[in-house]
Coordinates of C-alpha atoms in Angstrom, one line a residue:
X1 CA 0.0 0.0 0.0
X2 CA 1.1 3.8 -0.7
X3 CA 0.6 6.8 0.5
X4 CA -1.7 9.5 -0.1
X5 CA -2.3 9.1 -4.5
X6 CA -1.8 13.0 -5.7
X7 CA -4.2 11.9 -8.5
X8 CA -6.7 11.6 -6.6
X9 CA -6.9 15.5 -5.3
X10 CA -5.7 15.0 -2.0
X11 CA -2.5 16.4 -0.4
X12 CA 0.2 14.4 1.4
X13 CA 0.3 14.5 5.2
X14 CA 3.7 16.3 4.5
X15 CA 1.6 18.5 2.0
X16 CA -1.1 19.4 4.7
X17 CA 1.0 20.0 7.5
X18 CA 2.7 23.6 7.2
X19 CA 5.6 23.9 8.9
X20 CA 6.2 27.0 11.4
X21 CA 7.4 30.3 9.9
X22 CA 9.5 30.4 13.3
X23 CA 11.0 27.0 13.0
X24 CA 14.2 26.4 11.1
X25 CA 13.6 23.8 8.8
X26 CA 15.8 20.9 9.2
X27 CA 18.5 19.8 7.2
X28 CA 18.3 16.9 5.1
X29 CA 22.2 15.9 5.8
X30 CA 22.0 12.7 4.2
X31 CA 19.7 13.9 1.0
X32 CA 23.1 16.7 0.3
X33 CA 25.3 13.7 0.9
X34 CA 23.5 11.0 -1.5
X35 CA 23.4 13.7 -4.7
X36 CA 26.7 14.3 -4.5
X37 CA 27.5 11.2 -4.3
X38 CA 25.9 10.2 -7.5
X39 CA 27.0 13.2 -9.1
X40 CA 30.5 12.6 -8.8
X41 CA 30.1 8.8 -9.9
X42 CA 28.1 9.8 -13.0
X43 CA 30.7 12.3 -13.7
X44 CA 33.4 9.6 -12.8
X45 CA 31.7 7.7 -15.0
X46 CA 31.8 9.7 -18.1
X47 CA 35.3 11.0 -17.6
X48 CA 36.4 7.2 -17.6
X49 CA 34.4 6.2 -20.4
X50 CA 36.0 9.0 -22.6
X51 CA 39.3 8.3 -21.5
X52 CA 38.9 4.4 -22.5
X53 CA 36.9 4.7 -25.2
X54 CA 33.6 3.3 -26.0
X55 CA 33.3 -0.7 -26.3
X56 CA 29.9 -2.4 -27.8
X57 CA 28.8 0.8 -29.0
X58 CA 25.5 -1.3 -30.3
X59 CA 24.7 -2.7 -26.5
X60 CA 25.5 0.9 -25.2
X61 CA 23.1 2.7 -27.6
X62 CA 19.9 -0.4 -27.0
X63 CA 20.5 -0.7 -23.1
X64 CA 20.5 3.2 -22.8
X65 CA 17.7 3.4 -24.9
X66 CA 15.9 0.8 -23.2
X67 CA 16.6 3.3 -19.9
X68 CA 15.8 6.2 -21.1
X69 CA 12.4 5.4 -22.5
X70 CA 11.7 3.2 -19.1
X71 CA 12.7 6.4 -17.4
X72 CA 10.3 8.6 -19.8
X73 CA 7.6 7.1 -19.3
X74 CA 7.8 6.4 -15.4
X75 CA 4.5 6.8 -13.4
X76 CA 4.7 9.9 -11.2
X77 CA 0.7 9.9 -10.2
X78 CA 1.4 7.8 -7.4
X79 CA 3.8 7.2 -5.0
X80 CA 5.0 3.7 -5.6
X81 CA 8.2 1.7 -4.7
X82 CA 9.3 1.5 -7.9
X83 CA 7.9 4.2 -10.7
X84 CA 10.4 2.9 -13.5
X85 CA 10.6 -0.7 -13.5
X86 CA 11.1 -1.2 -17.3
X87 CA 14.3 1.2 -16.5
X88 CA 15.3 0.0 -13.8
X89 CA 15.4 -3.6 -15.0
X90 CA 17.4 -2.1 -18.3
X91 CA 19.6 -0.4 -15.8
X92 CA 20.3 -3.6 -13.8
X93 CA 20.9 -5.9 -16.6
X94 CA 23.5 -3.6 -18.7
X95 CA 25.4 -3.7 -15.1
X96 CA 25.4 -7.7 -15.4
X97 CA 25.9 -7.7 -18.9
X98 CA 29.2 -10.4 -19.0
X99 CA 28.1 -10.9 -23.1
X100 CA 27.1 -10.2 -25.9
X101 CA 25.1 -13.1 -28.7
X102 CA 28.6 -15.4 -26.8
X103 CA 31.0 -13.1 -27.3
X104 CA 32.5 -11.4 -24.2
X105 CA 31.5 -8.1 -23.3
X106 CA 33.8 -5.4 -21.8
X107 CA 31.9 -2.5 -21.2
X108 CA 33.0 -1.9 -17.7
X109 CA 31.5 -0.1 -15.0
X110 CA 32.3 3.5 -16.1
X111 CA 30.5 2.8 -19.4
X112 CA 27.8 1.2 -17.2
X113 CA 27.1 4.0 -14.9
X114 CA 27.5 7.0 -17.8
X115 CA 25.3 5.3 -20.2
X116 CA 22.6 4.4 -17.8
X117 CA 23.2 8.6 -16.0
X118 CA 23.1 10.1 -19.3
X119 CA 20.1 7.5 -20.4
X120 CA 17.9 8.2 -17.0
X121 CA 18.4 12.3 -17.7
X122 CA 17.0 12.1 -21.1
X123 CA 14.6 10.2 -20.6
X124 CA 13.5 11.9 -16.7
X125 CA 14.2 15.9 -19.3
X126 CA 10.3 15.8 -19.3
X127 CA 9.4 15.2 -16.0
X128 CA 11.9 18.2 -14.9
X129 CA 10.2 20.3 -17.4
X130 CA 6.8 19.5 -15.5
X131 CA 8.1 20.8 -12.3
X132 CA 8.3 17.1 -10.8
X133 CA 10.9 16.1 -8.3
X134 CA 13.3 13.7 -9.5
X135 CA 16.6 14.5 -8.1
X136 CA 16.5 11.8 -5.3
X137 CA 15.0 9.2 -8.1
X138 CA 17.9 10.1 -10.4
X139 CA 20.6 9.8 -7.5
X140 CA 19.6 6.3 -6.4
X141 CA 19.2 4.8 -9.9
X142 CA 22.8 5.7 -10.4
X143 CA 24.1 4.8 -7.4
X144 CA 22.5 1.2 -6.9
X145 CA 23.1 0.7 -10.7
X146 CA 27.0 1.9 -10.2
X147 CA 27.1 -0.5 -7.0
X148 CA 26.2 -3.7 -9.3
X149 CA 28.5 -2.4 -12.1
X150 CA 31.0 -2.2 -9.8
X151 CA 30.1 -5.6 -8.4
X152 CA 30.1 -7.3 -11.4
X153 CA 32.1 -5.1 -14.0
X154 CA 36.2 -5.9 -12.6
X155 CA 35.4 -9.8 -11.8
X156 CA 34.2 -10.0 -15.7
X157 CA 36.9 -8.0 -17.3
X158 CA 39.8 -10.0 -15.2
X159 CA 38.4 -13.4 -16.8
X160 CA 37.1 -14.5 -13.1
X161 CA 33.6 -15.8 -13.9
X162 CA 35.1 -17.5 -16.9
X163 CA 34.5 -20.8 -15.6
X164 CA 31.2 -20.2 -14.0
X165 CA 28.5 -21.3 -16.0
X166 CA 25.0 -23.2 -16.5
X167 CA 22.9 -22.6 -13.0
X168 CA 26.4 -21.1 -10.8
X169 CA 26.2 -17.9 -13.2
X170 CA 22.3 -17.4 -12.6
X171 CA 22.8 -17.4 -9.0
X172 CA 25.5 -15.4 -8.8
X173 CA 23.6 -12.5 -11.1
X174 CA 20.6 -12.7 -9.0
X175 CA 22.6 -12.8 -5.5
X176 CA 24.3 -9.4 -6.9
X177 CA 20.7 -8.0 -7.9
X178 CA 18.9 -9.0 -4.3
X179 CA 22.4 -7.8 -2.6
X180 CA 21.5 -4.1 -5.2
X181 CA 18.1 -4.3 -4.3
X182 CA 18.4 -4.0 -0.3
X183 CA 20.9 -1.4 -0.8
X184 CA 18.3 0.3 -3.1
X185 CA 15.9 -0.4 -0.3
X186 CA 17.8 1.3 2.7
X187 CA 18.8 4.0 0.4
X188 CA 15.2 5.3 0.3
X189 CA 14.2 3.9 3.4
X190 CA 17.1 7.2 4.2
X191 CA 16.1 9.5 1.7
X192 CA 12.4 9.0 2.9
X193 CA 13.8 9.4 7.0
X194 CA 15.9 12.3 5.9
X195 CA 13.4 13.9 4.3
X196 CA 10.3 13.2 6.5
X197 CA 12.0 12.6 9.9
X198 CA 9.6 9.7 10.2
X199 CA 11.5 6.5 12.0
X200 CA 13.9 4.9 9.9
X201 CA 12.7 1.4 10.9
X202 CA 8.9 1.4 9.6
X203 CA 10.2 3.1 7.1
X204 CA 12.6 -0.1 5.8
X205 CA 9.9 -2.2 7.0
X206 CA 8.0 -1.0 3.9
X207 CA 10.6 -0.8 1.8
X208 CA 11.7 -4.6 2.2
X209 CA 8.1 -6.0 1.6
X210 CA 7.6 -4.0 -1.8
X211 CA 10.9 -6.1 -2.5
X212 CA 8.5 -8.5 -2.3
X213 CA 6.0 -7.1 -5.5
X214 CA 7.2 -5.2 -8.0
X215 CA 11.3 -5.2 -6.7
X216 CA 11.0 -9.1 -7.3
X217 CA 10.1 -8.7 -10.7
X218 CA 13.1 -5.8 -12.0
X219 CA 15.5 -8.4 -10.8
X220 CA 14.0 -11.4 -12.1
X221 CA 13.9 -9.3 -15.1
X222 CA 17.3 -7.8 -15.1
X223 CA 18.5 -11.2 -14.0
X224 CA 16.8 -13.0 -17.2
X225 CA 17.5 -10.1 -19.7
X226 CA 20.9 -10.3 -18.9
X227 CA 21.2 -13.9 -19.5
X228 CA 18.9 -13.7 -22.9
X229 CA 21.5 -11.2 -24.6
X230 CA 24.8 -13.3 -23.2
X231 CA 23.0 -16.2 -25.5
X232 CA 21.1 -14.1 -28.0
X233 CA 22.4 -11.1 -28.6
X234 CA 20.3 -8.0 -28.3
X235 CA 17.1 -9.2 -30.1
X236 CA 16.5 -10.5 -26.5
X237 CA 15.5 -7.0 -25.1
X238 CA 12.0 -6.0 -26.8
X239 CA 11.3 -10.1 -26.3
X240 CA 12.2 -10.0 -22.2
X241 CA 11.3 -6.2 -21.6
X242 CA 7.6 -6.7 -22.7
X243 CA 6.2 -8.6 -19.8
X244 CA 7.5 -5.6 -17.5
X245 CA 6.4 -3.3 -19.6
X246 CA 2.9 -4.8 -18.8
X247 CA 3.3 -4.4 -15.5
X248 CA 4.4 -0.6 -15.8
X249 CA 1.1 -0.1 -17.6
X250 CA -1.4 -2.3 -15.0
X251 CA -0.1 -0.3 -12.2
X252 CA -1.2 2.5 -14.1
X253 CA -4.7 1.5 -13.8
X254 CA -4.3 0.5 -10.5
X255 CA -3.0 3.7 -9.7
X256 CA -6.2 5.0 -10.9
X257 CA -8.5 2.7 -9.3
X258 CA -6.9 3.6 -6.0
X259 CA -7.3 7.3 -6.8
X260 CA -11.1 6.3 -7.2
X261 CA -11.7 4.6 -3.9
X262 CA -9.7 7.3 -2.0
X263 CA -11.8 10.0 -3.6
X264 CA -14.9 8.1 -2.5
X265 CA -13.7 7.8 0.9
X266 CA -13.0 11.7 0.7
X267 CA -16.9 12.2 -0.2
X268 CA -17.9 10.5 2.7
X269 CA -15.7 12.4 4.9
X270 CA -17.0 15.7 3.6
X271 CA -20.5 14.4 4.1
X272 CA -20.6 15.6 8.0
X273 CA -19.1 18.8 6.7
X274 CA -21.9 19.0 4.2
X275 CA -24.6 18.5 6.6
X276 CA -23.6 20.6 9.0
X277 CA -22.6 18.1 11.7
X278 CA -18.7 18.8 11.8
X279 CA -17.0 21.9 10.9
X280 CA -15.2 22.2 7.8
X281 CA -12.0 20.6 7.2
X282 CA -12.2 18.6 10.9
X283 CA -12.1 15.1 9.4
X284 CA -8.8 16.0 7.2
X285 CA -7.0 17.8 10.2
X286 CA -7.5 14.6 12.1
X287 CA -6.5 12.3 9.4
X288 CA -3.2 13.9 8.9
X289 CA -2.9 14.9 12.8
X290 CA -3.5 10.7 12.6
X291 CA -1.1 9.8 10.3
X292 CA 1.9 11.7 11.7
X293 CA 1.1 10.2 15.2
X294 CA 1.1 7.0 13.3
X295 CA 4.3 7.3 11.5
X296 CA 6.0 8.8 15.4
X297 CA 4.7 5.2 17.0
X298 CA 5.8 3.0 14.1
X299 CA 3.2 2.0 12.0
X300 CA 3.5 0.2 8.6
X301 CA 2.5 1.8 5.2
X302 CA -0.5 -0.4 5.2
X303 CA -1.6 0.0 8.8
X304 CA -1.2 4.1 8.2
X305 CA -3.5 3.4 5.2
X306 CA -6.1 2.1 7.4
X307 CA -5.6 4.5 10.0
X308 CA -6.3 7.6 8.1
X309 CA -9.2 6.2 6.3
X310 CA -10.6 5.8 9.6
X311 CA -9.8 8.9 10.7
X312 CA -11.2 10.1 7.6
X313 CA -14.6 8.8 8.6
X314 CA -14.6 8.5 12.7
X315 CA -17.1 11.2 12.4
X316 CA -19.5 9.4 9.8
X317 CA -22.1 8.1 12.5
X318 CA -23.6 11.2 13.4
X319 CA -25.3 11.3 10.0
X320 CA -27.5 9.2 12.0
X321 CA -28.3 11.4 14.8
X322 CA -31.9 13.0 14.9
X323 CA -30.1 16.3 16.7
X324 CA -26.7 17.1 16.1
X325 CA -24.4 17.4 18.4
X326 CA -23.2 20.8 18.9
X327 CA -20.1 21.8 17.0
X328 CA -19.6 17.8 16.3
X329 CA -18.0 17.7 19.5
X330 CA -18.7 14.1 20.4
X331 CA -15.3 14.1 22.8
X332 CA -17.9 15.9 25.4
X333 CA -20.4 13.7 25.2
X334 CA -20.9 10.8 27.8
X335 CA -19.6 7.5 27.2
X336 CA -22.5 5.7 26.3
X337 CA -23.4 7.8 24.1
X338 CA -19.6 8.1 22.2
X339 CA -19.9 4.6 21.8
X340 CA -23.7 4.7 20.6
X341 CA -22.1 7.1 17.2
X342 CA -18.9 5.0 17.1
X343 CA -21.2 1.9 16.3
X344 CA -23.3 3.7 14.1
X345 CA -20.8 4.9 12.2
X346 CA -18.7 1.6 11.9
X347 CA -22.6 0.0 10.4
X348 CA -22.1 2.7 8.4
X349 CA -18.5 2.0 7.2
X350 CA -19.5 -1.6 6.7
X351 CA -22.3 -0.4 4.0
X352 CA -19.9 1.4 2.1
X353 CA -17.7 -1.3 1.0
X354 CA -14.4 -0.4 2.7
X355 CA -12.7 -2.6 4.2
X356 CA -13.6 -4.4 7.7
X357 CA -10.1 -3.4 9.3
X358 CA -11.4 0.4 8.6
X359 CA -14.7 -0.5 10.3
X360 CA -13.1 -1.7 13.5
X361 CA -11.4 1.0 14.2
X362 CA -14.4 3.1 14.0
X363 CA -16.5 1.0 15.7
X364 CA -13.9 1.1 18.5
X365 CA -12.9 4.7 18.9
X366 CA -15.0 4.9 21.8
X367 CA -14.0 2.0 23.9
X368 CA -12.3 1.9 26.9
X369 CA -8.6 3.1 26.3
X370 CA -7.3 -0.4 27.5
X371 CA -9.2 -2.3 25.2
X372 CA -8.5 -0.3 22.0
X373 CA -6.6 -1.3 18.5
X374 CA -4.0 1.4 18.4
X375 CA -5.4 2.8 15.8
X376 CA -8.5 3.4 17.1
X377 CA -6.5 5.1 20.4
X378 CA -4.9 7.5 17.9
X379 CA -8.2 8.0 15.9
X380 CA -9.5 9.1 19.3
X381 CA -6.9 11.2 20.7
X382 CA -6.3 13.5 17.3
X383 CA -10.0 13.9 17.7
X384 CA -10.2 15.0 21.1
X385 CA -7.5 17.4 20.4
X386 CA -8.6 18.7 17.7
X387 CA -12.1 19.5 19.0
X388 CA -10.6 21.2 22.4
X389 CA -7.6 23.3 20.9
X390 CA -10.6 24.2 18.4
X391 CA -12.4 25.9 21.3
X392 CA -9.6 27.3 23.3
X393 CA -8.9 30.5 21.5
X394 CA -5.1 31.3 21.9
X395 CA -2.9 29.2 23.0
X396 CA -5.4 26.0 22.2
X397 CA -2.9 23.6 21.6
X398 CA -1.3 23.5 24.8
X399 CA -4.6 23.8 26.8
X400 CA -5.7 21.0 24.7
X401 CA -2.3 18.9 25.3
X402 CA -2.7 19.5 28.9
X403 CA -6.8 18.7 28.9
X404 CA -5.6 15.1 27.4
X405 CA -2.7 14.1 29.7
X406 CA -5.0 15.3 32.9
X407 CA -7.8 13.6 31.8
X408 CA -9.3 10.4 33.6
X409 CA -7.0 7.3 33.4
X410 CA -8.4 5.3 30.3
X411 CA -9.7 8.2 28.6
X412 CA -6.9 8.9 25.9
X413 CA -4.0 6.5 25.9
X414 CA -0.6 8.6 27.7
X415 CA 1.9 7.2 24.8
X416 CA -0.2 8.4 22.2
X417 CA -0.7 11.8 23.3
X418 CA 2.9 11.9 23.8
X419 CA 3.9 11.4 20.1
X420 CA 0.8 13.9 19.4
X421 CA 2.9 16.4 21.6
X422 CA 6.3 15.4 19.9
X423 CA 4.2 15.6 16.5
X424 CA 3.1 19.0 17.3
X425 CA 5.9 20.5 19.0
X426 CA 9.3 18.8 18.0
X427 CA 8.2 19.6 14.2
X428 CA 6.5 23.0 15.3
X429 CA 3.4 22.1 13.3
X430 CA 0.4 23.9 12.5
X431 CA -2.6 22.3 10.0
X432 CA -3.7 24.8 7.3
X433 CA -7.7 25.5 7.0
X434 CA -9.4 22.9 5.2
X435 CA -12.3 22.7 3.9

């Protein structure tokens, strides 16, 4: 599962959250380290390849073409492990290229990692022009595809995999891409960390299961493509690439089925609103109050995913209410009847067609702290604050912080409104007016 889809309309939680005007933003140390990193191996690269020379100018000109137009016609509408597979794949496989239709191949790792930089800049030339960040995508295809050309590139060129062959050559080509693709993986697990400040380790969490998907199938694929042209020359790549390309295109579509069913779930939030049971924008500031508290305590990509869905729709009972309650305040409102709307709106929920795992956690945003999913304990915190700092006229946040940690024991739970109050304060946030 992804994050918020910027198909579908909505902003990130890094989007919605506006960062103080007091607050020096934080350096991204390691984002200033990776670039230049890659920078100066792409430039390495080029240097060495002009003063070697250029060696099988024909695999050169079909693997960096192969790049470039995986590259041009990456997804950007979603935020996905791996936006370029078909490039990435191409990338990989040039970098394990040992030959060419059985003849050796010598193209080295500077070749390797110029032809794949100066293929993944074309190709990425109109995504730039579109205003879409790609530096960070740029940087760790050219590092992870320098680290298997590296790898590889010496032990082919010194004759030492001469006498590997038959099933000991596969193996060692896919042990080099899985050994690639974990670096890949805690390279933007640290981009991500750098960038966001959200904990490294969920963050690598998430990374290492999309290995799982579509990481699985660019090595496969650079694994098998690189094999094809050792024994077939180049004809192989429009044969092995098409599959992947296939893939590049369905998630595409399911890019833009998931931009559907979050824009759904955004028309049921906005139905409170609507009515005139909630104020304006309430249901988004808890969703993305929800989500950073979330990201603080750990949670996976797909457990966030339920969480602000839930978040999105805690509210969604009250549509059921013959009086409304005042303001949409429900924190207020005795237990009994908290956990009357929570039921309500978790039937509700269940109508709709979303899944159960969102329903629970609505259903159960009114039970006894103790007894809560964590989810629902966030859902139900975020809510409370936002209701009370709502109300509190200057200064609301800290009169609402201090409302939920002096509040009866089993009201709120104290480790979530902790990370609300290292959310709010350690990153000096404030949520913009929705609505």
């Amino acid at each position: 599962m992804s994050a918020a889809d910027p198909t579908s309309g909505w902003e990130t939680a890094v989007d919605r959250v506006a960062p103080c005007p007091l607050s020096r933003p934080r350096p991204a140390a390691l984002l200033w380290w990776v670039r230049p990193a890659a920078l100066v191996l792409a430039l390495g690269g080029v240097a060495g390849t002009l003063w070697e020379g250029i060696d099988n100018r024909g695999a050169a000109l079909a693997f960096g073409m192969l790049v470039g137009v995986g590259e041009w016609a990456r997804w950007t509408g979603a935020d996905v492990r791996e936006a370029a597979p078909l490039g990435a794949a191409g990338g990989l496989a040039y970098a394990l290229l040992g030959a060419d239709d059985g003849i050796a191949a010598r193209d080295g790792a500077f070749q390797v990692v110029a032809v794949v930089s100066a293929a993944a800049l074309l190709g990425n030339v109109p995504h730039i022009a579109r205003g879409r960040r790609t530096l960070d995508h740029l940087a760790r295809r050219v590092l992870t595809v320098g680290f298997a050309a590296v790898c590889f590139q010496p032990l082919c060129a010194r004759g030492a995999l001469e006498r590997w062959g038959g099933p000991a050559y596969a193996l060692l080509l896919v042990a080099l891409l899985v050994l690639t693709a974990l670096c890949d993986a805690v390279l933007a697990a640290a981009q991500a960390h750098s960038r966001t400040r959200w904990p490294f380790g969920p963050l690598l969490r998430d990374e290492l299961r999309g290995l799982l998907g579509i990481g699985s199938a660019v090595c496969a694929t650079g694994a098998v493509i690189a094999l094809a042209v050792a024994a077939v020359g180049l004809w192989a790549l429009p044969v092995f690439c098409l599959p992947l390309l296939l893939t590049q295109l369905s998630l595409r579509r399911y890019a833009a089925v998931r931009a559907t069913y979050r824009q759904t779930i955004a028309s049921l939030a906005r139905a409170t609103e609507i009515a005139g049971y909630t104020p304006a924008g309430h249901a988004h500031r808890v969703a993305t109050l929800s989500q950073a508290v979330g990201r603080d305590l750990g949670l996976s990509q797909a457990e966030l995913t339920v969480l602000e869905y839930a978040a999105l729709m805690h509210d969604i009972g009250q549509l059921s209410l013959v009086d409304p309650v005042p303001a949409g305040a429900t924190a207020g409102l005795p237990a009994a009847e908290q956990r009357r709307i929570a039921l309500l709106g978790g039937a509700v929920v269940r109508q709709t067609g979303v899944a159960a795992a969102v329903a629970v956690v609505v259903e159960r945003q009114a039970d006894p702290c103790r007894e809560q999913p964590l989810a629902a304990r966030i859902v139900r915190a975020v809510n409370a604050y936002d209701e009370k700092s709502r109300d509190s006229g200057p200064g609301g946040q800290l009169t609402a912080l201090e409302e939920l940690r002096l509040a009866a024991a089993g009201d709120y739970a104290p480790e979530v409104v902790e990370s609300l109050a290292r959310v709010l304060s350690g990153d000096c946030l404030t949520l913009r007016a929705a609505g």
